[in-house]
PDB file of C-alpha atoms in Angstrom:
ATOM      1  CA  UNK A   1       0.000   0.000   0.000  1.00 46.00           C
ATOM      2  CA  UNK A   2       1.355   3.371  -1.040  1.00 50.00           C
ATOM      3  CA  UNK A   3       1.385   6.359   1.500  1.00 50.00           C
ATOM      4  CA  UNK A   4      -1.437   8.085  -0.777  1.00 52.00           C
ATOM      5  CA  UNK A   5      -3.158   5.051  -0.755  1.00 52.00           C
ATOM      6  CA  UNK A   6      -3.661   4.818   3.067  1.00 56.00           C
ATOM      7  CA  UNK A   7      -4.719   8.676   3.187  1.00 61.00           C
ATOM      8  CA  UNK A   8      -2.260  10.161   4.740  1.00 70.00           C
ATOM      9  CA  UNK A   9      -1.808  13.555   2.884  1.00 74.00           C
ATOM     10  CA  UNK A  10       1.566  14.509   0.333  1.00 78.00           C
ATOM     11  CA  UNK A  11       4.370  16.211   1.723  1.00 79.00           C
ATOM     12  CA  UNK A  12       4.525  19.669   0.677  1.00 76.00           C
ATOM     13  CA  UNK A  13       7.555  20.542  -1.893  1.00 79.00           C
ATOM     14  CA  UNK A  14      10.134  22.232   0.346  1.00 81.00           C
ATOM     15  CA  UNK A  15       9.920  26.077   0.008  1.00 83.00           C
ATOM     16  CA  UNK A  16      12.218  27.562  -2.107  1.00 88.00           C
ATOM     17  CA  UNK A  17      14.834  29.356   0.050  1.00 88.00           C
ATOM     18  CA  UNK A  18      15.725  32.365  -2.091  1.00 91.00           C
ATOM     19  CA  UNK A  19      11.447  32.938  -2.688  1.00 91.00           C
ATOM     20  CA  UNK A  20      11.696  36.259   0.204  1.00 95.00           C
ATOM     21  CA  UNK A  21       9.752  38.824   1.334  1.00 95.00           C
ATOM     22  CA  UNK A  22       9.118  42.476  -0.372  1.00 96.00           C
ATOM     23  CA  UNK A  23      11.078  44.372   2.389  1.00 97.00           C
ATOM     24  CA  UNK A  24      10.875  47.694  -0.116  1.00 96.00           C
ATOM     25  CA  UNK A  25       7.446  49.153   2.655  1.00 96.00           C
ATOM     26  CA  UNK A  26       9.428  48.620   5.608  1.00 97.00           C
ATOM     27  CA  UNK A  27      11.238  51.425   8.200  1.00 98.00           C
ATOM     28  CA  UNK A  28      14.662  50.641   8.781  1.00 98.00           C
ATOM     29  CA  UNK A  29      16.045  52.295  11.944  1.00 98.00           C
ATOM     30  CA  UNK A  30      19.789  51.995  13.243  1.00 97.00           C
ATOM     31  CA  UNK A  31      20.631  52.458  16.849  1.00 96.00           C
ATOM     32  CA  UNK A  32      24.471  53.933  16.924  1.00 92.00           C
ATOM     33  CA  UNK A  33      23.507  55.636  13.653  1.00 88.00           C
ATOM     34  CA  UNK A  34      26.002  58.296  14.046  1.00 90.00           C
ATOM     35  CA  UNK A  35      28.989  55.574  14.593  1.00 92.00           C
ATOM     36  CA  UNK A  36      31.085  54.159  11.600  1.00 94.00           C
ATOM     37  CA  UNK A  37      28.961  50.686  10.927  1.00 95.00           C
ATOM     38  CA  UNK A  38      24.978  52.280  11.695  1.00 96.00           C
ATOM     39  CA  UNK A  39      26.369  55.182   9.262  1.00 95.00           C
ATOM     40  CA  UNK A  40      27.362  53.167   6.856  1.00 96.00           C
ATOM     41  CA  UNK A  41      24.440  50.721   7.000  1.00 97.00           C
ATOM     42  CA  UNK A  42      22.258  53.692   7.240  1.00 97.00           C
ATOM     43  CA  UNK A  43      23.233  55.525   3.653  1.00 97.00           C
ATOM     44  CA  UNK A  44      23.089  51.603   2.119  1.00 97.00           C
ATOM     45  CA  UNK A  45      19.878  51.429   2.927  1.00 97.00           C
ATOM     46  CA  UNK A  46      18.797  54.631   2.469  1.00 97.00           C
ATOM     47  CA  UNK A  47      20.358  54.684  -1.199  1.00 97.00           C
ATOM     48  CA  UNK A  48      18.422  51.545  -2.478  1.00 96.00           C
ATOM     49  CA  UNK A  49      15.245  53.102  -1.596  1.00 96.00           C
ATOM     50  CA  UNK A  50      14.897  51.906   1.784  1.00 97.00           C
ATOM     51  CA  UNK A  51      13.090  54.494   4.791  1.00 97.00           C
ATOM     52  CA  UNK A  52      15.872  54.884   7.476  1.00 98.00           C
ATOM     53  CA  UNK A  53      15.614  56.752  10.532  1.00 98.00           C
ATOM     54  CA  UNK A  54      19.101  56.777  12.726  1.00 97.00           C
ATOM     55  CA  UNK A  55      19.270  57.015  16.559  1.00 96.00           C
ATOM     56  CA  UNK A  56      21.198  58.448  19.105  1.00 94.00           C
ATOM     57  CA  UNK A  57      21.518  59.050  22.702  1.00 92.00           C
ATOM     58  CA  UNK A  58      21.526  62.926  21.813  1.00 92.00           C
ATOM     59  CA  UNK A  59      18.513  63.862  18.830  1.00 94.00           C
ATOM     60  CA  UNK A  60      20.233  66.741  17.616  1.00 94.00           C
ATOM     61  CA  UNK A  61      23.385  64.536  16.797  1.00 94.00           C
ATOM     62  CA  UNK A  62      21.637  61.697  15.123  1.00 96.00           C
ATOM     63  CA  UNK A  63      19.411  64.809  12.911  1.00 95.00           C
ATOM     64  CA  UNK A  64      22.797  66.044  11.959  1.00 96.00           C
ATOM     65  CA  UNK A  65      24.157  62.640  10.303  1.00 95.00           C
ATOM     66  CA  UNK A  66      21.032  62.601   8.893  1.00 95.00           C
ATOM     67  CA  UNK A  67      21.690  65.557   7.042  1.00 96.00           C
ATOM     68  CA  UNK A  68      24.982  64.389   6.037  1.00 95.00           C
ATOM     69  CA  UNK A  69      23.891  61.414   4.741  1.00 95.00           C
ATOM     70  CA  UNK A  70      20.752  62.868   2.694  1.00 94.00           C
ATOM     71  CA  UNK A  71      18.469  60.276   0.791  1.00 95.00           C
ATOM     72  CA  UNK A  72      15.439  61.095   2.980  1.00 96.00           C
ATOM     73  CA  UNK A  73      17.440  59.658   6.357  1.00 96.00           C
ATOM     74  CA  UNK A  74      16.007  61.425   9.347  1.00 96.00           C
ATOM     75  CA  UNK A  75      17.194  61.700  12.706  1.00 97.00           C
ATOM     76  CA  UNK A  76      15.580  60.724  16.046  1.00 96.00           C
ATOM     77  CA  UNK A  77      16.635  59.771  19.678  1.00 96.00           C
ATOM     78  CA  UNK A  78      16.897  56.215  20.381  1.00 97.00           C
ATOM     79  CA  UNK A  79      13.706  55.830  22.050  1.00 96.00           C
ATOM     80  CA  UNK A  80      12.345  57.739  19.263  1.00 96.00           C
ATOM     81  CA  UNK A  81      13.892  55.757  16.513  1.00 97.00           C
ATOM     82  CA  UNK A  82      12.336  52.135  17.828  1.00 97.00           C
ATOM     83  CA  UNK A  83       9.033  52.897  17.835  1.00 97.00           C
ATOM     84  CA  UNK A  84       9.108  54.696  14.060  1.00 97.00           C
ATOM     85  CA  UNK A  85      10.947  51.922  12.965  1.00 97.00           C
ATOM     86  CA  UNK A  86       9.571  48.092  12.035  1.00 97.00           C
ATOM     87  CA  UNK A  87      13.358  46.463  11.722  1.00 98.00           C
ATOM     88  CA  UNK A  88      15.576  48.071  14.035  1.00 98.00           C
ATOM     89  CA  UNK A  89      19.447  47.320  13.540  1.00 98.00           C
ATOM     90  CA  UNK A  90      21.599  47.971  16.989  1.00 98.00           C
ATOM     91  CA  UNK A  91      25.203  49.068  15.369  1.00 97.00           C
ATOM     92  CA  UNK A  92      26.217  50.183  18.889  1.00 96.00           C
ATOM     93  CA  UNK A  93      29.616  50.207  20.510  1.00 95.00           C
ATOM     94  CA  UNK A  94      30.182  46.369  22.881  1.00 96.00           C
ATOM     95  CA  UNK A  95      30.769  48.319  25.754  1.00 95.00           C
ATOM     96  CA  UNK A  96      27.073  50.197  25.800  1.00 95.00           C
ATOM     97  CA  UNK A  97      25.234  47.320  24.180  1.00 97.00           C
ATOM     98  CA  UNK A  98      23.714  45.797  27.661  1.00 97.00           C
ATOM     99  CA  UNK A  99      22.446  49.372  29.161  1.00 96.00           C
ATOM    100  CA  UNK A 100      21.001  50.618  25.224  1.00 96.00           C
ATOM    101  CA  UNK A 101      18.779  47.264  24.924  1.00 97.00           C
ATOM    102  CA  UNK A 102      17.661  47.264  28.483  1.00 97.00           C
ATOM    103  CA  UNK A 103      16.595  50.925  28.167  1.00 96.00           C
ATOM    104  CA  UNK A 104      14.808  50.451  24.976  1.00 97.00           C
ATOM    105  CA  UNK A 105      12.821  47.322  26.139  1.00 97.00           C
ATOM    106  CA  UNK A 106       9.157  48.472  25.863  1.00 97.00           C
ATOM    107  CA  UNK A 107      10.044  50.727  22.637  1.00 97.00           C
ATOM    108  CA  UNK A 108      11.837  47.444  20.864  1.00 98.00           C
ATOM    109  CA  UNK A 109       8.943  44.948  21.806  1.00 97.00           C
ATOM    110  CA  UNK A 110       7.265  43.380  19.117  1.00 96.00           C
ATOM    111  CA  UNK A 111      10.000  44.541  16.381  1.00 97.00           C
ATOM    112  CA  UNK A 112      11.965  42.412  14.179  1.00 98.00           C
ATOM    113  CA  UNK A 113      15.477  43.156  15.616  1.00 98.00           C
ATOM    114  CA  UNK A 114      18.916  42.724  14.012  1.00 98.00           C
ATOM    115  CA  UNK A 115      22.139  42.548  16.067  1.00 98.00           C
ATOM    116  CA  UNK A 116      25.103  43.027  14.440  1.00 97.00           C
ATOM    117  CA  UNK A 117      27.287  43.953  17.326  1.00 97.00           C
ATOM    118  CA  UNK A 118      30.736  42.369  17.428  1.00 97.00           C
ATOM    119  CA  UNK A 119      32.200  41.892  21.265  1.00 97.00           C
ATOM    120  CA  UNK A 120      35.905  42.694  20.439  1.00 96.00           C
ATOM    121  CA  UNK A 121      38.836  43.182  22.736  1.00 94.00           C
ATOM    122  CA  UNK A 122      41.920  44.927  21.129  1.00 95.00           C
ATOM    123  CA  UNK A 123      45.801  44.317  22.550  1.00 95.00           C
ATOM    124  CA  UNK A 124      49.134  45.328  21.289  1.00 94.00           C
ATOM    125  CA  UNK A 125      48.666  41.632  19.520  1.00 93.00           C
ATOM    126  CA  UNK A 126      45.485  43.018  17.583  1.00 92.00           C
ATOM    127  CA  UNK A 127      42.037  42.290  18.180  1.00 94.00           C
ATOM    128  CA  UNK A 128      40.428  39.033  20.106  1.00 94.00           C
ATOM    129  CA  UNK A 129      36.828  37.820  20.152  1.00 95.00           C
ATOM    130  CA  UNK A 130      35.123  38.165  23.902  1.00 95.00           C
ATOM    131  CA  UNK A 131      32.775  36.224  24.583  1.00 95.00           C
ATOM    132  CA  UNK A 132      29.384  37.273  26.744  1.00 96.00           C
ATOM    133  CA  UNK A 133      28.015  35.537  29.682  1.00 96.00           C
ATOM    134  CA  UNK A 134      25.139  34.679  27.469  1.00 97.00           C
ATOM    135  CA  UNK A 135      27.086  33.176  24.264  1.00 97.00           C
ATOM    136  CA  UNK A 136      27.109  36.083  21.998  1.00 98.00           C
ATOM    137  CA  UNK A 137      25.878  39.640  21.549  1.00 98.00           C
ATOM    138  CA  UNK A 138      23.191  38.410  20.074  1.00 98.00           C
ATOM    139  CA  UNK A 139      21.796  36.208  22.688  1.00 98.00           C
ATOM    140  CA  UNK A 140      22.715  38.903  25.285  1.00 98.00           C
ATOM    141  CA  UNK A 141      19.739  41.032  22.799  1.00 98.00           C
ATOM    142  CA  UNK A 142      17.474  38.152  22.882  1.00 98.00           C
ATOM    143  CA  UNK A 143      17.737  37.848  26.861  1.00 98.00           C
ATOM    144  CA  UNK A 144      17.495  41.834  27.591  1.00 98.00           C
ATOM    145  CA  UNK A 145      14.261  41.712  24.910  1.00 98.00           C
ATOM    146  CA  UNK A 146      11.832  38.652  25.546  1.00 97.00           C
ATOM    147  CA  UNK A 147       9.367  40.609  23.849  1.00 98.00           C
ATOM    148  CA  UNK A 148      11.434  41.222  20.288  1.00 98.00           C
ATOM    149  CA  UNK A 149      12.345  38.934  17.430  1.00 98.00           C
ATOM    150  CA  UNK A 150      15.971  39.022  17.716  1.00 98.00           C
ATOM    151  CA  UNK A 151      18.539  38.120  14.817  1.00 98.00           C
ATOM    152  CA  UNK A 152      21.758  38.775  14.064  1.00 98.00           C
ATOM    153  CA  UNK A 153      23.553  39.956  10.852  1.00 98.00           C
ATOM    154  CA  UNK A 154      25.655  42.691   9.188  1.00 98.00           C
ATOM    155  CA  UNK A 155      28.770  41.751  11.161  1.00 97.00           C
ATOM    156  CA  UNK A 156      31.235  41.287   8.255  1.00 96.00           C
ATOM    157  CA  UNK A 157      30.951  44.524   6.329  1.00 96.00           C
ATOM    158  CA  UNK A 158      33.971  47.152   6.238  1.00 95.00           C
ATOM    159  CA  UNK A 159      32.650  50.034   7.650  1.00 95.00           C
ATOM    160  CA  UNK A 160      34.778  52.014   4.858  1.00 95.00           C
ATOM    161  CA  UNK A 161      33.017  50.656   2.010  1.00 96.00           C
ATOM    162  CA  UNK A 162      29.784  51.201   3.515  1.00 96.00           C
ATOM    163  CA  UNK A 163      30.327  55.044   3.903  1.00 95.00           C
ATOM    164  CA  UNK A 164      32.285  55.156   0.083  1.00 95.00           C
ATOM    165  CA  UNK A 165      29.634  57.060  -2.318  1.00 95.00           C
ATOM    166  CA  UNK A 166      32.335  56.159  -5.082  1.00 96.00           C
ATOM    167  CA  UNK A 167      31.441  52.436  -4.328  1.00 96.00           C
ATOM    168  CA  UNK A 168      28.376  51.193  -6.058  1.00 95.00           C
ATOM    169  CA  UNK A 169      28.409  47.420  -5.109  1.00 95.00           C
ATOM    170  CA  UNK A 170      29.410  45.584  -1.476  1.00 95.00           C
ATOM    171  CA  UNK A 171      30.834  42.113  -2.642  1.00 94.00           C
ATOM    172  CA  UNK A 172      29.807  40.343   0.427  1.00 96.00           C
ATOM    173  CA  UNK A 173      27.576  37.758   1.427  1.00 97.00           C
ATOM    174  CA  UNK A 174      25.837  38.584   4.709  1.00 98.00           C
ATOM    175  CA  UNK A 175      25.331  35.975   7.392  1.00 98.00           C
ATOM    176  CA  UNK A 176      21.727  35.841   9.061  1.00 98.00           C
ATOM    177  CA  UNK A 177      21.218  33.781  12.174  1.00 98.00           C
ATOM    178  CA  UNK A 178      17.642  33.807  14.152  1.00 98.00           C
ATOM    179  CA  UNK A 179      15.154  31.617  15.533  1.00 97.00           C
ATOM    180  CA  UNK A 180      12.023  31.696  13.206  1.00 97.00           C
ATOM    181  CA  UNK A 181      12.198  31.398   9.375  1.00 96.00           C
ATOM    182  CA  UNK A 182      10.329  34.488   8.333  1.00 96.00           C
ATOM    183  CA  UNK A 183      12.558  36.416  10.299  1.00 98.00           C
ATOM    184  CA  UNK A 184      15.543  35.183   8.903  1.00 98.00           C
ATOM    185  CA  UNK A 185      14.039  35.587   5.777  1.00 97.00           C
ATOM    186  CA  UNK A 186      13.111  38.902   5.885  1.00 98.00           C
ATOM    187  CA  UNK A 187      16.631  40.129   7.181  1.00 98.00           C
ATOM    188  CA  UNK A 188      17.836  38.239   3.846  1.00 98.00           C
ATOM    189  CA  UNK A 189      15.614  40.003   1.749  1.00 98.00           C
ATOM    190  CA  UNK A 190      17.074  43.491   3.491  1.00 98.00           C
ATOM    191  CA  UNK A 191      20.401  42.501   2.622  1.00 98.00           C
ATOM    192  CA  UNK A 192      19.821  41.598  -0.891  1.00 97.00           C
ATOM    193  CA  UNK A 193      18.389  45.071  -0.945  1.00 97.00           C
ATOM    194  CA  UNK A 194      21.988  46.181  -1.419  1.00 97.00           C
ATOM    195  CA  UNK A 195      23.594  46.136  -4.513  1.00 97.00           C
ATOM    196  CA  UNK A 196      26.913  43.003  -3.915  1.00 96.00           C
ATOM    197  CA  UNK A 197      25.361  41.600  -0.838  1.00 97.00           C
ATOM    198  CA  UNK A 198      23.471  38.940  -0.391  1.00 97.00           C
ATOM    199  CA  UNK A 199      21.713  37.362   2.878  1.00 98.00           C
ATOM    200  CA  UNK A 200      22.684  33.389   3.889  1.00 98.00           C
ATOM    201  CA  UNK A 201      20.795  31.933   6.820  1.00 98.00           C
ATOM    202  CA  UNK A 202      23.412  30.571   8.588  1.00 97.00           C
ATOM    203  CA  UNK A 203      21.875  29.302  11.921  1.00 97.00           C
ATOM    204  CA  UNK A 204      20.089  30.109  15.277  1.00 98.00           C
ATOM    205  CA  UNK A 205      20.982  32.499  17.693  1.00 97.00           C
ATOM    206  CA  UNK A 206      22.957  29.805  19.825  1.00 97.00           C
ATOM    207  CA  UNK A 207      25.630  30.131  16.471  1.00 97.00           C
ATOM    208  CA  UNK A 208      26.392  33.821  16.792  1.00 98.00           C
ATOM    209  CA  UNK A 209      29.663  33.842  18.618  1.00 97.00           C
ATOM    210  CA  UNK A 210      31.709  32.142  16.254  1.00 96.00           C
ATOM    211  CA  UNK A 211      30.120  34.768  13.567  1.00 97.00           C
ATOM    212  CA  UNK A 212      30.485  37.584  15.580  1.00 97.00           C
ATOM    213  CA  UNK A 213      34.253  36.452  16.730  1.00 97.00           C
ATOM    214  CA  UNK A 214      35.357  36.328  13.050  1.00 97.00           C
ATOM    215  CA  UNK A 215      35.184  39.918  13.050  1.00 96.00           C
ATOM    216  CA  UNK A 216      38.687  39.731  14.624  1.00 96.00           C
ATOM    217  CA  UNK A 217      39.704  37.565  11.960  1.00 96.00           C
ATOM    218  CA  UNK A 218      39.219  39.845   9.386  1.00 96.00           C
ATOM    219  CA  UNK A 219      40.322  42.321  10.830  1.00 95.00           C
ATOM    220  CA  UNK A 220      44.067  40.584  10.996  1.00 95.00           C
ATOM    221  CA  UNK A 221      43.295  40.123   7.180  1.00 96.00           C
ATOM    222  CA  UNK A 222      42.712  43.785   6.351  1.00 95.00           C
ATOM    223  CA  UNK A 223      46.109  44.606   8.217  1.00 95.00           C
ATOM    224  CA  UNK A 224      48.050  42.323   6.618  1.00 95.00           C
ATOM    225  CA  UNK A 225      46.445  43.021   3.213  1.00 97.00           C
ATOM    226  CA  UNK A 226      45.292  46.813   3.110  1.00 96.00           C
ATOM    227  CA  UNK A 227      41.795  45.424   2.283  1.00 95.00           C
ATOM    228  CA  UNK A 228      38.379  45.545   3.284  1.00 96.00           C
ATOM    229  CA  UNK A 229      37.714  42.011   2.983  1.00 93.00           C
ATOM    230  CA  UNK A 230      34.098  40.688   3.128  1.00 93.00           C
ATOM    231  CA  UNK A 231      33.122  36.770   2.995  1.00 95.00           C
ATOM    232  CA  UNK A 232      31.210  34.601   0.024  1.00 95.00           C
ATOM    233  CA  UNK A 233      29.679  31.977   0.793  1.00 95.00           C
ATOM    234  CA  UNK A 234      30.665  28.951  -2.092  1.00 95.00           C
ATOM    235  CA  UNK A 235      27.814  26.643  -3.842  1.00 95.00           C
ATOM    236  CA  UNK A 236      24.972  28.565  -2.409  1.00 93.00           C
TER     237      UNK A 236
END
């Protein structure tokens, strides 16, 4: 007797995992907007079409990048910036990452958020990965906000080529790591947003410190090389 045969229903065919989400309607805001990586990530975004709002702990300062960066960014406080925003990226430094989440809790609840802090020590050797109590930066997010959909992504991008108006395309793929697939998914879809990039879902949440710790890596690569390496992801 065949499986049909004894009722039980087909399989499904397995969804297609480039099919994504139309990310084009959504508000992007970037907490540490007015730092090297939220800046850069900001004007990305804001070239390809996307809204962008960047925060700060001071309005007037996060206003004025705006203005720098022009393509309709606008300026807000942090508080501010969460609740206008439906993806949030936090681009802030390690050291305030703890205190910003835990401040923003009620603002960040319900909103897809995407991590893409990197925990980082630096000695006269060069940088070193730290790792949090709670795994990763990341997971540190997802603890501090029970009531957000945490992910993590955007670690691996030169913060140079980001800001470069000269550069039209970021040759980089861009490793997403989360819990449920339609967030994953729609970080993806942001990424590919960018002209060069491309989104890979490359685990859940409890994977983020080895992504986030290769950071330091690359960083010994640009050094060595005068580059600002990304990474590609083969036979995907």
């Amino acid at each position: 007797m065949t499986t049909n045969d004894s009722g039980s229903a087909p399989k499904p065919p397995a969804k297609d995992p480039w099919d994504l989400p139309d990310v084009s309607g959504l508000t992007v805001g970037v907490l540490g907007g007015t730092g090297p990586q939220g800046r850069g990530l900001a004007y990305r975004f804001a070239r390809a079409g996307q809204k962008v709002i960047i925060g700060s702990r001071a309005a007037d300062r996060a206003q004025t990048a705006a203005d720098e960066l022009g393509h309709g960014v606008e300026g807000a406080d942090n508080a501010e910036c969460a609740r206008r925003s439906d993806v949030v990226i936090v681009a802030v430094p390690w050291d305030g990452h703890a205190k910003t989440l835990d401040s923003l809790r009620d603002e960040l609840a319900g909103k897809l958020v995407i991590d893409c802090v990197n925990p980082l020590g630096f000695d006269k050797k060069g940088a070193y990965a730290l790792k949090p109590e709670e795994g990763s930066a990341a997971e540190q997010a997802a603890v501090l906000l029970p009531e957000s959909r945490v992910t993590a992504a955007f670690h691996h991008l030169s913060a140079v080529l980001l800001q470069d108006e000269a550069v039209e395309e970021i040759d980089t793929d861009v490793l997403v790591l989360g819990e449920a697939r339609a967030d994953t998914d729609l970080v993806q879809a942001l990424a590919g947003r960018i002209p060069g990039m491309r989104g890979i879902f490359a685990g859940r949440l409890r994977n983020a410190h080895q992504v986030e710790s290769l950071v330091a890596n690359l960083i010994s690569v640009n050094r060595r090389y005068k580059a600002h390496a990304g990474l590609r992801t083969t036979d995907v």
